[in-house]
Structures are given as C-alpha cells and as structure tokens.
PDB file of C-alpha atoms and ligand atoms in Angstrom:
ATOM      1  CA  UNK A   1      -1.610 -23.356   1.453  1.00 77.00           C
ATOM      2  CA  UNK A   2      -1.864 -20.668  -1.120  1.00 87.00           C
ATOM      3  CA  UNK A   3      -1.557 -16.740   0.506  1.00 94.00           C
ATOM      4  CA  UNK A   4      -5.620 -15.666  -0.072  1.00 96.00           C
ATOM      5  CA  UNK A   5      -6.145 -12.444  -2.055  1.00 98.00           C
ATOM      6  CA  UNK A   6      -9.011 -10.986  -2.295  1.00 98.00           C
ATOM      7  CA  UNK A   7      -9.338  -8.345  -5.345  1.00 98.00           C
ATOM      8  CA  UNK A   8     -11.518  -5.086  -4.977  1.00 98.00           C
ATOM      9  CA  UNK A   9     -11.715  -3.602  -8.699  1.00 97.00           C
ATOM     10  CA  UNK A  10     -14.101  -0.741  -9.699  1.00 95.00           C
ATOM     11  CA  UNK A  11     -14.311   2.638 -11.208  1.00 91.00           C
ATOM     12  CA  UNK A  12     -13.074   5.734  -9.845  1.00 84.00           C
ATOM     13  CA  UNK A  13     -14.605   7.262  -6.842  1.00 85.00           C
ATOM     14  CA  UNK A  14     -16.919   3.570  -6.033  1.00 91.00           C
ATOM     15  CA  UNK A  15     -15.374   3.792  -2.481  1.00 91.00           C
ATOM     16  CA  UNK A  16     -12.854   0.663  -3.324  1.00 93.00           C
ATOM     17  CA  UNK A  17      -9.632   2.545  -2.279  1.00 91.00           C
ATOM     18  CA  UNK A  18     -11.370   3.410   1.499  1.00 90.00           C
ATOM     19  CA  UNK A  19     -13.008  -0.038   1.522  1.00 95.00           C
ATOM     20  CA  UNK A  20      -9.684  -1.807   0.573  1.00 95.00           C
ATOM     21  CA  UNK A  21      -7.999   0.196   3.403  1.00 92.00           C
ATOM     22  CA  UNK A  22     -10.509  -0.833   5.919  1.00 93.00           C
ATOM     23  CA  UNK A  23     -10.559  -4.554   5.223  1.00 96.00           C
ATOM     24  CA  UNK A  24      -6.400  -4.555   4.955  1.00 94.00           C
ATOM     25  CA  UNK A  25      -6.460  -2.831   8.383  1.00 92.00           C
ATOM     26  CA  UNK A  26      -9.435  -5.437   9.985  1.00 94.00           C
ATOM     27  CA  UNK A  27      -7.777  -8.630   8.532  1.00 96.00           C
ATOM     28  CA  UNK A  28      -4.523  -7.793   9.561  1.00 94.00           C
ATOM     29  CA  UNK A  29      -3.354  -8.339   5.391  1.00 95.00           C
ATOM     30  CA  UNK A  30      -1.219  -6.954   3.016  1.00 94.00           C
ATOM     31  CA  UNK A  31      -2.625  -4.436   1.089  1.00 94.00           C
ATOM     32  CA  UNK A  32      -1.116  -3.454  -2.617  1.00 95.00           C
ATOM     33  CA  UNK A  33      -2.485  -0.015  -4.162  1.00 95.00           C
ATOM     34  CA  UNK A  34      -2.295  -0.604  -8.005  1.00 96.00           C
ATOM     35  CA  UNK A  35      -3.397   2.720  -9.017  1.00 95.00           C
ATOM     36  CA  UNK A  36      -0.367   4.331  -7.232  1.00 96.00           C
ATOM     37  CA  UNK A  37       2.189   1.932  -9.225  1.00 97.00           C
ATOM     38  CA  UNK A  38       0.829   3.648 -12.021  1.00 97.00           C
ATOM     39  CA  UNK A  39       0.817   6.963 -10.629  1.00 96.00           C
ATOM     40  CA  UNK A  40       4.310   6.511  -9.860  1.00 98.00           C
ATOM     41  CA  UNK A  41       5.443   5.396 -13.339  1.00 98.00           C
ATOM     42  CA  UNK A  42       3.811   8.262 -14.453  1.00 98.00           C
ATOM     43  CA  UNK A  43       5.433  10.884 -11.951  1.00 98.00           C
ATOM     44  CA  UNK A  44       8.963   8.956 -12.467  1.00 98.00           C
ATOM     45  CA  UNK A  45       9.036   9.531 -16.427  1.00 98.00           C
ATOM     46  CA  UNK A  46       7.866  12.938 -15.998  1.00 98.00           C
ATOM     47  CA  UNK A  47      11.119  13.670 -13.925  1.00 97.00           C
ATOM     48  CA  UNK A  48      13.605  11.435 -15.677  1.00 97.00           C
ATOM     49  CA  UNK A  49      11.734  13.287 -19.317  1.00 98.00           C
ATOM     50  CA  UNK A  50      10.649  10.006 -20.506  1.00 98.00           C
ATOM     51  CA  UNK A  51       8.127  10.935 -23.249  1.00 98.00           C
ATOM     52  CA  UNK A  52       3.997   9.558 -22.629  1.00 97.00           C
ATOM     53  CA  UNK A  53       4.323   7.813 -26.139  1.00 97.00           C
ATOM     54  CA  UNK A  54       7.652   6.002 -24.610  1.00 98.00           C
ATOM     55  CA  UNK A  55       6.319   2.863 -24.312  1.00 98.00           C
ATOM     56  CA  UNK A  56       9.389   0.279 -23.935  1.00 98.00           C
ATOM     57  CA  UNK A  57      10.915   3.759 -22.200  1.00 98.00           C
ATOM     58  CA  UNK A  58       7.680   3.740 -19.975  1.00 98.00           C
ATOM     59  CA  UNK A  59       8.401  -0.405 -19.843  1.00 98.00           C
ATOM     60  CA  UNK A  60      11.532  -0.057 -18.143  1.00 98.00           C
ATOM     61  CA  UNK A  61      10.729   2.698 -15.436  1.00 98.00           C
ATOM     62  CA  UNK A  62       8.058   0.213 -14.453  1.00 98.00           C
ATOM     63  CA  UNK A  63       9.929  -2.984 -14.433  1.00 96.00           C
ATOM     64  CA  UNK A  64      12.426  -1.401 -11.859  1.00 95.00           C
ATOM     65  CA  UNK A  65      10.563   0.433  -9.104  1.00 95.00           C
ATOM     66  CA  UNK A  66      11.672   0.209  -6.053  1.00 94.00           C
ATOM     67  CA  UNK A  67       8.781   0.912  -3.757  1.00 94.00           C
ATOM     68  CA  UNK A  68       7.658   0.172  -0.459  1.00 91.00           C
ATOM     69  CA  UNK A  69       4.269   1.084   1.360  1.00 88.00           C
ATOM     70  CA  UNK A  70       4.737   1.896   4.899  1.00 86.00           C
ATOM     71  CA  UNK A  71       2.258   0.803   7.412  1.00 73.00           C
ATOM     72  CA  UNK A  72      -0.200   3.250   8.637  1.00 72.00           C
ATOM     73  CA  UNK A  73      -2.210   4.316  11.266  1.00 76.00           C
ATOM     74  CA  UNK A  74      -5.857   3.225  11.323  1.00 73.00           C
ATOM     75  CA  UNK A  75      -7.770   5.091   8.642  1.00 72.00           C
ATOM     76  CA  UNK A  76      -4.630   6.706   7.269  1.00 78.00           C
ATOM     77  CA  UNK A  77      -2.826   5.865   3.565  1.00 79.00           C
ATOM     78  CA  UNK A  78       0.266   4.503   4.123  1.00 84.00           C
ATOM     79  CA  UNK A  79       3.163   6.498   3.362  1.00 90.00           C
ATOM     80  CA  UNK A  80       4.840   5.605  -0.144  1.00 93.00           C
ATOM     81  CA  UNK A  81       8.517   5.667  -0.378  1.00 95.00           C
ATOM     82  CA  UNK A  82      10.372   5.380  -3.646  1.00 95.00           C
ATOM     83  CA  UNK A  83      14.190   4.572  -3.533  1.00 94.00           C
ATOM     84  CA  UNK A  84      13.601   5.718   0.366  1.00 94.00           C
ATOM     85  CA  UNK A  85      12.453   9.250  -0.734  1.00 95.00           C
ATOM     86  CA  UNK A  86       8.837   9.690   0.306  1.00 95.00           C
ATOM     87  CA  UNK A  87       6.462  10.817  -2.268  1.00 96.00           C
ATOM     88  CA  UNK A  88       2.882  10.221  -0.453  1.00 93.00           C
ATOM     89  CA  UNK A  89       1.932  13.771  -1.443  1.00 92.00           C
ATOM     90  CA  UNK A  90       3.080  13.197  -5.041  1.00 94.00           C
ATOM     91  CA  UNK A  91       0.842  10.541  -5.559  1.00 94.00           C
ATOM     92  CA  UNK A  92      -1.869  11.378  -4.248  1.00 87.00           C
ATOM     93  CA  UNK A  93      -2.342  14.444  -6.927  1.00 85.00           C
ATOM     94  CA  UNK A  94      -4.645  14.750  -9.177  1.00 79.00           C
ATOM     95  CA  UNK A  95      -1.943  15.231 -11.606  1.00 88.00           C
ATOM     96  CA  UNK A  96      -0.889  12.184 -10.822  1.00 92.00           C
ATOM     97  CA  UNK A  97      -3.997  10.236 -11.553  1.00 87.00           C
ATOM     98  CA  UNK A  98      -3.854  11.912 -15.014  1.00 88.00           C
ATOM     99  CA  UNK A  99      -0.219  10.468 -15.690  1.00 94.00           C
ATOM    100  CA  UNK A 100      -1.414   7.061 -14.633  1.00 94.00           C
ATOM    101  CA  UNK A 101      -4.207   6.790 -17.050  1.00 88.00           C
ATOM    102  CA  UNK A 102      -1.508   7.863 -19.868  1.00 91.00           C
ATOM    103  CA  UNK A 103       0.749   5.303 -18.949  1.00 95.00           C
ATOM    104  CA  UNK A 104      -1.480   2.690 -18.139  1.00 93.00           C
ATOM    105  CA  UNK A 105      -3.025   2.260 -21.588  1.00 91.00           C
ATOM    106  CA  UNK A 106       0.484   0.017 -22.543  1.00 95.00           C
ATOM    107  CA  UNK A 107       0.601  -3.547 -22.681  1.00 95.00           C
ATOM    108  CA  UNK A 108       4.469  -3.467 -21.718  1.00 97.00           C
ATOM    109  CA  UNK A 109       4.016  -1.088 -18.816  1.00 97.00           C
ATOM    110  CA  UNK A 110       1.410  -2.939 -17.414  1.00 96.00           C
ATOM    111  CA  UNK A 111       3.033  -6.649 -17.973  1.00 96.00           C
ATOM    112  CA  UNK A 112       6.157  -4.879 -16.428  1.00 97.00           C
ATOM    113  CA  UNK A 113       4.185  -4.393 -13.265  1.00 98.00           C
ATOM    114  CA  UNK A 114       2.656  -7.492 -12.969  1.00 97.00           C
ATOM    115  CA  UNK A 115       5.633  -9.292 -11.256  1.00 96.00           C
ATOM    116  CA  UNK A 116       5.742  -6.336  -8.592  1.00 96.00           C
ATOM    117  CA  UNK A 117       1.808  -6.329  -8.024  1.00 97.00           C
ATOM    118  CA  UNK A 118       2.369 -10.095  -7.582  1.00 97.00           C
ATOM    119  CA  UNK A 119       5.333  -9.765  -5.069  1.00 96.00           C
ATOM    120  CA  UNK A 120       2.365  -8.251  -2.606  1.00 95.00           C
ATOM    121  CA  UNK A 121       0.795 -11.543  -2.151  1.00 97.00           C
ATOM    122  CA  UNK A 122       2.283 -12.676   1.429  1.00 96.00           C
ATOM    123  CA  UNK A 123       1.188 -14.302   4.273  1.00 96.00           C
ATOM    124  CA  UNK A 124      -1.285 -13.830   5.601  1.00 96.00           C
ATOM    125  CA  UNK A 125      -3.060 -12.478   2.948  1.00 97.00           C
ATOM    126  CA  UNK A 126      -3.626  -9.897   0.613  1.00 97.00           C
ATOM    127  CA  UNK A 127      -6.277  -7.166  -0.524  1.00 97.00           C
ATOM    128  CA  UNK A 128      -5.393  -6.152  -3.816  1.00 97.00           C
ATOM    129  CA  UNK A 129      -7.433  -2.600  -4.755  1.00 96.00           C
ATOM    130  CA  UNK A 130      -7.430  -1.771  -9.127  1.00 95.00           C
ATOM    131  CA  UNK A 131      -9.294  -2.097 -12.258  1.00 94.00           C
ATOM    132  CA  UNK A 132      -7.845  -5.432 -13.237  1.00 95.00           C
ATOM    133  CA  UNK A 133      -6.678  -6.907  -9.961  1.00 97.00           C
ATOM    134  CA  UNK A 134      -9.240  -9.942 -10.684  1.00 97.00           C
ATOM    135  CA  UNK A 135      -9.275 -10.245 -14.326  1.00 96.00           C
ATOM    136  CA  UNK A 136      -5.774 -10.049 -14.906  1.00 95.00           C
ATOM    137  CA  UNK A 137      -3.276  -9.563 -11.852  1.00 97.00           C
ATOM    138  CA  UNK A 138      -4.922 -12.296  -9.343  1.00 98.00           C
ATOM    139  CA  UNK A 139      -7.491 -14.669 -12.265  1.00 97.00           C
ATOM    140  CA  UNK A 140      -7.230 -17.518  -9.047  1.00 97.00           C
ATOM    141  CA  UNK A 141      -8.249 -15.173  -6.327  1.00 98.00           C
ATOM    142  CA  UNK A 142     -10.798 -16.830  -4.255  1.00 97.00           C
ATOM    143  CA  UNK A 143     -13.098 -14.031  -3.799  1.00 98.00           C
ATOM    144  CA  UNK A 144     -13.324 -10.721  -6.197  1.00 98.00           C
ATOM    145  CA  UNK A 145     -15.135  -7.328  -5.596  1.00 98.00           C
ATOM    146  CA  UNK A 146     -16.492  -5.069  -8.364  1.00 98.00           C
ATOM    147  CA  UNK A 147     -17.837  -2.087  -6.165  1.00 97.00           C
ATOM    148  CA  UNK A 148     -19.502   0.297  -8.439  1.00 95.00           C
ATOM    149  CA  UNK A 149     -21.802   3.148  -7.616  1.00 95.00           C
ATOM    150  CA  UNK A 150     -24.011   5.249 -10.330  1.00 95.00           C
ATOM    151  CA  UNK A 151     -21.954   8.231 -11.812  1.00 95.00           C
ATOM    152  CA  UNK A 152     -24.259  10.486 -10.263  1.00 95.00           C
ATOM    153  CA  UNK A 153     -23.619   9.024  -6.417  1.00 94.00           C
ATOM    154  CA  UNK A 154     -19.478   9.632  -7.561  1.00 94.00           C
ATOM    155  CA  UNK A 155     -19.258  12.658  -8.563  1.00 94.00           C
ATOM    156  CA  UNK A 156     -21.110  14.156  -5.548  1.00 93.00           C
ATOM    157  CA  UNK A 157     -18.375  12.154  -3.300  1.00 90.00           C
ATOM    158  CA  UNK A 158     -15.708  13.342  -4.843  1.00 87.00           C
ATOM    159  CA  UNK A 159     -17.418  16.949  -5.080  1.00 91.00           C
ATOM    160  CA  UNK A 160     -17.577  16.621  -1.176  1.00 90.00           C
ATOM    161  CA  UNK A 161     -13.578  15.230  -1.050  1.00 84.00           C
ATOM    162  CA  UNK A 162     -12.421  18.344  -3.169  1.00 85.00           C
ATOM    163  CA  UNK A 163     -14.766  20.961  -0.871  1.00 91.00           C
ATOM    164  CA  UNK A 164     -13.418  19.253   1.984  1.00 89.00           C
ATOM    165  CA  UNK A 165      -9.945  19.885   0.979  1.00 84.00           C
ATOM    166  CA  UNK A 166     -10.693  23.738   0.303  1.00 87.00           C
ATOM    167  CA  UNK A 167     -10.774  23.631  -3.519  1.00 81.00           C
ATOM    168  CA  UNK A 168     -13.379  24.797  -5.683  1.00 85.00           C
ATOM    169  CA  UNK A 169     -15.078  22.450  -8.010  1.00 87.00           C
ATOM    170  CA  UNK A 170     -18.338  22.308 -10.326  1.00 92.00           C
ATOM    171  CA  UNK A 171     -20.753  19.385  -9.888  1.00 95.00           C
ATOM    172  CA  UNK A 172     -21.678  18.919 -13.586  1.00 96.00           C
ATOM    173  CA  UNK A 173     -17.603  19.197 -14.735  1.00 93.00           C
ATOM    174  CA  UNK A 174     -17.117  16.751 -12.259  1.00 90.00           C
ATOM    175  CA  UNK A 175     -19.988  14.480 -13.803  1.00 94.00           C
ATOM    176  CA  UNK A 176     -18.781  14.975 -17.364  1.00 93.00           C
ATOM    177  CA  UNK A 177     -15.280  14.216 -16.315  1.00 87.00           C
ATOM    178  CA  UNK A 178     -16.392  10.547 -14.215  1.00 89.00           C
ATOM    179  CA  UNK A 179     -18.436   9.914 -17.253  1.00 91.00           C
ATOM    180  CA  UNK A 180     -15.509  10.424 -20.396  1.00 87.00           C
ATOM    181  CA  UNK A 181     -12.790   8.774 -17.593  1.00 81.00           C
ATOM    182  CA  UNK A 182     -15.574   5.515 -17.737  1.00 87.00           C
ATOM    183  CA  UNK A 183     -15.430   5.654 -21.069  1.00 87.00           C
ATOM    184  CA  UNK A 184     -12.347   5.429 -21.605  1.00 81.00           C
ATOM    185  CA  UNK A 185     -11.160   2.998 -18.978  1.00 83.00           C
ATOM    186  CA  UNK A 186     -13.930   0.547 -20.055  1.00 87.00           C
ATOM    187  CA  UNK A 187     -13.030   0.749 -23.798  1.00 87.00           C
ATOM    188  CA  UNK A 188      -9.967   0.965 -23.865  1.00 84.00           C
ATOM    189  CA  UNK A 189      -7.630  -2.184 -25.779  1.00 86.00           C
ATOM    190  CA  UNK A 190      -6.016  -3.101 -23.163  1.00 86.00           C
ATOM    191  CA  UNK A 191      -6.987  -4.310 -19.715  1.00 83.00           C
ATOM    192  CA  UNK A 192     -10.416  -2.691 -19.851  1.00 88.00           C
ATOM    193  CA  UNK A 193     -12.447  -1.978 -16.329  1.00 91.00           C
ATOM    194  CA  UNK A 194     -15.221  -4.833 -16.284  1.00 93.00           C
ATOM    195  CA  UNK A 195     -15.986  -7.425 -13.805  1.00 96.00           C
ATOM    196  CA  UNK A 196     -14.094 -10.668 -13.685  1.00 97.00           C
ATOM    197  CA  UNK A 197     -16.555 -13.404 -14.802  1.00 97.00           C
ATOM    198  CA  UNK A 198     -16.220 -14.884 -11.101  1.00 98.00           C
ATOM    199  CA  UNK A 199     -16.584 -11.391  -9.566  1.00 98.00           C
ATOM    200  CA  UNK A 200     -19.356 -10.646  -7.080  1.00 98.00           C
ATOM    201  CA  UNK A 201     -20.907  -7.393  -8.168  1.00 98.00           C
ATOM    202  CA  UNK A 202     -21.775  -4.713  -5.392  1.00 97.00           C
ATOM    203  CA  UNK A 203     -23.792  -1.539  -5.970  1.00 96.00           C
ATOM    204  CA  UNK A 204     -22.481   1.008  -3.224  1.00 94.00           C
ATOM    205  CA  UNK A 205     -25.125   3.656  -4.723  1.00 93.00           C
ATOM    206  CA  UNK A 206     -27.449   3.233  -1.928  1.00 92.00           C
ATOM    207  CA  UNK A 207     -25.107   1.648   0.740  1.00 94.00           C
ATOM    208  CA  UNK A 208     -22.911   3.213   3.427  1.00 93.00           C
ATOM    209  CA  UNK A 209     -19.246   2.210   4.214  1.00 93.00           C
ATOM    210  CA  UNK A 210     -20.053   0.546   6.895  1.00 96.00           C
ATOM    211  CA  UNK A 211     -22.673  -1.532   4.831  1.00 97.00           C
ATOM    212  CA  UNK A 212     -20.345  -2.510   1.862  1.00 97.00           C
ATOM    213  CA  UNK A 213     -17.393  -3.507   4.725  1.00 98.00           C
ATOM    214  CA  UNK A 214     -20.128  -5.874   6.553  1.00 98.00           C
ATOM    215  CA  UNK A 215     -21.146  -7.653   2.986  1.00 98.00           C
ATOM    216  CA  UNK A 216     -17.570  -8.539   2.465  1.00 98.00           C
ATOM    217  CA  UNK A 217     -16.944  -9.738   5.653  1.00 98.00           C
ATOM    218  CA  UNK A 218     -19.920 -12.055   5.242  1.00 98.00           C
ATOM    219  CA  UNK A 219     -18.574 -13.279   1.879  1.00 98.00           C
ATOM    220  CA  UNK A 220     -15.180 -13.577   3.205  1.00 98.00           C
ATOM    221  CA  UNK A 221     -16.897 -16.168   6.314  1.00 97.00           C
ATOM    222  CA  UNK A 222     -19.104 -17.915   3.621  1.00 97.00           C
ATOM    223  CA  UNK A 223     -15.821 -18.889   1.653  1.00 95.00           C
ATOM    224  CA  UNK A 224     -14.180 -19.732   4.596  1.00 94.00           C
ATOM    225  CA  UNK A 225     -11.382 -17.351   4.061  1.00 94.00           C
ATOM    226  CA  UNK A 226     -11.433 -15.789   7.890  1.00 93.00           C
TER     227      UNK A 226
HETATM  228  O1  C5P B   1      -7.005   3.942  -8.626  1.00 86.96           O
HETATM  229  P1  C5P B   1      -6.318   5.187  -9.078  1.00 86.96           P
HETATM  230  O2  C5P B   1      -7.215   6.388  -9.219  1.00 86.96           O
HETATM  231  O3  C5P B   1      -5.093   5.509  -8.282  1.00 86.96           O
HETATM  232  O4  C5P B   1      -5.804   4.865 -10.568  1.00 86.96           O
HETATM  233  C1  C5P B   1      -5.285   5.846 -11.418  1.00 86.96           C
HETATM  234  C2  C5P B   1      -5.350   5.361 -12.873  1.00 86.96           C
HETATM  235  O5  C5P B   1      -4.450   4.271 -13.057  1.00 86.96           O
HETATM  236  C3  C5P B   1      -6.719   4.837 -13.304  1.00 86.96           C
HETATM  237  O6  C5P B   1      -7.559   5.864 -13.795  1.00 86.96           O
HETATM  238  C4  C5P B   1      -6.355   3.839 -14.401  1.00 86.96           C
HETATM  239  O7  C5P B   1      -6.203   4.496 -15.650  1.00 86.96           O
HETATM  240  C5  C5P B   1      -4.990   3.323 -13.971  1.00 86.96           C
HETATM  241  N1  C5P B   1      -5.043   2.005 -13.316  1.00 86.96           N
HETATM  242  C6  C5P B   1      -5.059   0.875 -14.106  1.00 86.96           C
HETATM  243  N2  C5P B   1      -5.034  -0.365 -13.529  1.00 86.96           N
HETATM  244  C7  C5P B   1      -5.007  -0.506 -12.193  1.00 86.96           C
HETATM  245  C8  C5P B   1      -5.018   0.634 -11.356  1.00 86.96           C
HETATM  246  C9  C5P B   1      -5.052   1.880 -11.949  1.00 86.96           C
HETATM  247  O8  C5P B   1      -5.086   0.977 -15.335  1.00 86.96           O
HETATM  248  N3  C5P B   1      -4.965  -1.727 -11.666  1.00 86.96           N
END
C-alpha cells in the first residue's frame, strides 16, 4: 500500500500553512513544510557567504540539509532543528521568506530538494504544504488542495498577523506587495504557482478555518483515504 499524501499548494497568506498544521495534527500524519526548506537554503548560504546568483553553490547547500521537524504541541509549529541547532525563529522571518523566493527560482536547488521533500512521505501518511507539492513534488498524490483567497481577503490577514505581533504595517503596501509576490511566483520559469490539473480548487475568501478543515475532511472520506 502506497503512504497517502495529500498536497495543500496555494499562494501566500491563503491559510494553507495553518490548515496543513491542523489536518497533520487531526490525522495523526507527517507533515513536511516546503517553504521552510527553502527558507533554510536561503538562511544557510547567507551564513556560509554563498552568493544568491550561486546556483550549483545554492545546489549543494540544498542537496545536504540535515533537518528535522520536531513534533509540536497542538496548534504550535514544530520546532526546526538544523545539524541539531534550532533555528525555529530564523525561519520564521520575514527575511527569511525573502531568501527563499531568491533561491527558489533555480531548477538545481529545487531538484536538489526533491529527494528530501520526498523522504517525508511515511506511514501513515503525509500532508505536504507548498506551491508545487502537487504539480511537481507528489504528481500521484491521491487528493490535492489549491486554497486560494482574493488578494484583498490576504493582505488584511496578514495585516492582522503583523498587528498582532506588535509591528506596524500599511494595508495598501501590504496589498501591493501580495500582488507583485503573485506575480512573480505565478510567472516565473520554473515551477510556477498554479493548480495541478487534478487539484480540487478551494476559495477560502468567504470561508472560516473551521469551514475549509471540514471540506477536506469530507474529500478525504469520499476518496476513502480516512
Ligand atoms: O510558504 P513559504 O512562505 O514559507 O515560502 C517561502 C517562499 O519559498 C515562497 O514565496 C516561494 O518563493 C518559495 N517556495 C517554493 N516552493 C515551495 C515552497 C516555497 O518555491 N514548495
């Protein structure tokens, strides 16, 4: 019996990190992170002074990470340790999301990945949260999310995360910013954000967490998957 994976790709800020949290934690499955692979390639060249145009430099950082995701409590990230040394904080930074999308624009970096991403798919399953989780990383999952919301509905989340946290943000720069980052991930060469042709598409715009969670359950029951 094949390990089942579901994939939950989407834009920034569509809810799919929380929602891929939340199913990992109901199932009881795995749960692999993609964008913080990234993140981490990003934050590990920046301290060894690999160069962003580095590609088979950028190649080789990510073809030998050694990471590991600790478990969490409910409703918490899991810690990320690299080479043992915990750098949850570190990824987590917006600075970090900015190195990712500079390193992630290589066709080496991201085929360098691919055998760790892969390496997450264990018994008894696996929810795997990116851009390209379904087109690229997992093309025989046997059910694939592409959670998106309007750019409008985004940026007022994340307006609320980064109030929240004490920081303070403009609405409209936060707009622009969703809006060029959309752009650019859907245009890109390389692994651009769109649905897998076998994706089912949901539109969190005018649904709650809760909401979006209960529709995948109900797909997950319908494809007799749990
Ligand atoms: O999901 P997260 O915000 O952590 O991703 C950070 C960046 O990493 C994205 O903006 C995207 O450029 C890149 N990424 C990617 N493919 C993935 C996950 C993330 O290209 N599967």
């Amino acid at each position: 019996m094949p390990v089942p994976v579901l994939t939950v790709d989407g834009p920034s800020g569509s809810g799919k990190g929380t929602l891929a949290q939340t199913l990992a934690q109901h199932l009881g499955w795995h749960l692999l992170d993609s964008g913080a692979l990234y993140r981490i390639v990003g934050l590990v060249a920046v301290e060894q002074g690999v160069d962003f145009d580095d590609e088979i430099g950028l190649a080789a950082i990510a073809g030998h990470l050694d990471i590991r995701f600790t478990p969490a409590n409910p409703g918490e990230p899991a810690a990320v340790l690299l080479s043992g040394r915990d750098i949850s904080s570190d990824v987590r930074s917006e600075q970090s999301g900015y190195y990712a999308s500079r390193v992630a624009v290589f066709s080496a970096v991201r085929s360098g990945l691919l055998a760790l991403q892969r390496g997450f798919a264990k018994a008894p399953g696996l929810v795997a949260d990116g851009r390209d989780m379904g087109t690229d990383v997992f093309t025989d999952a046997p059910l694939k999310i592409f959670l998106t919301a309007s750019a409008e509905q985004r940026a007022e989340r994340r307006y609320k995360q980064l109030i929240d946290k004490g920081e303070s943000v403009n609405l409209a720069a936060l707009l622009e910013d969703i809006r060029l980052r959309d752009k650019r991930d859907s245009e890109r060469a390389i692994a651009p954000l769109r649905p897998a042709s076998d994706a089912v598409l949901i539109d969190s715009t005018a649904l709650n967490r809760e909401e979006v969670f209960q529709r995948v359950i109900e797909l997950l029951r319908l494809r007799s998957l749990i």
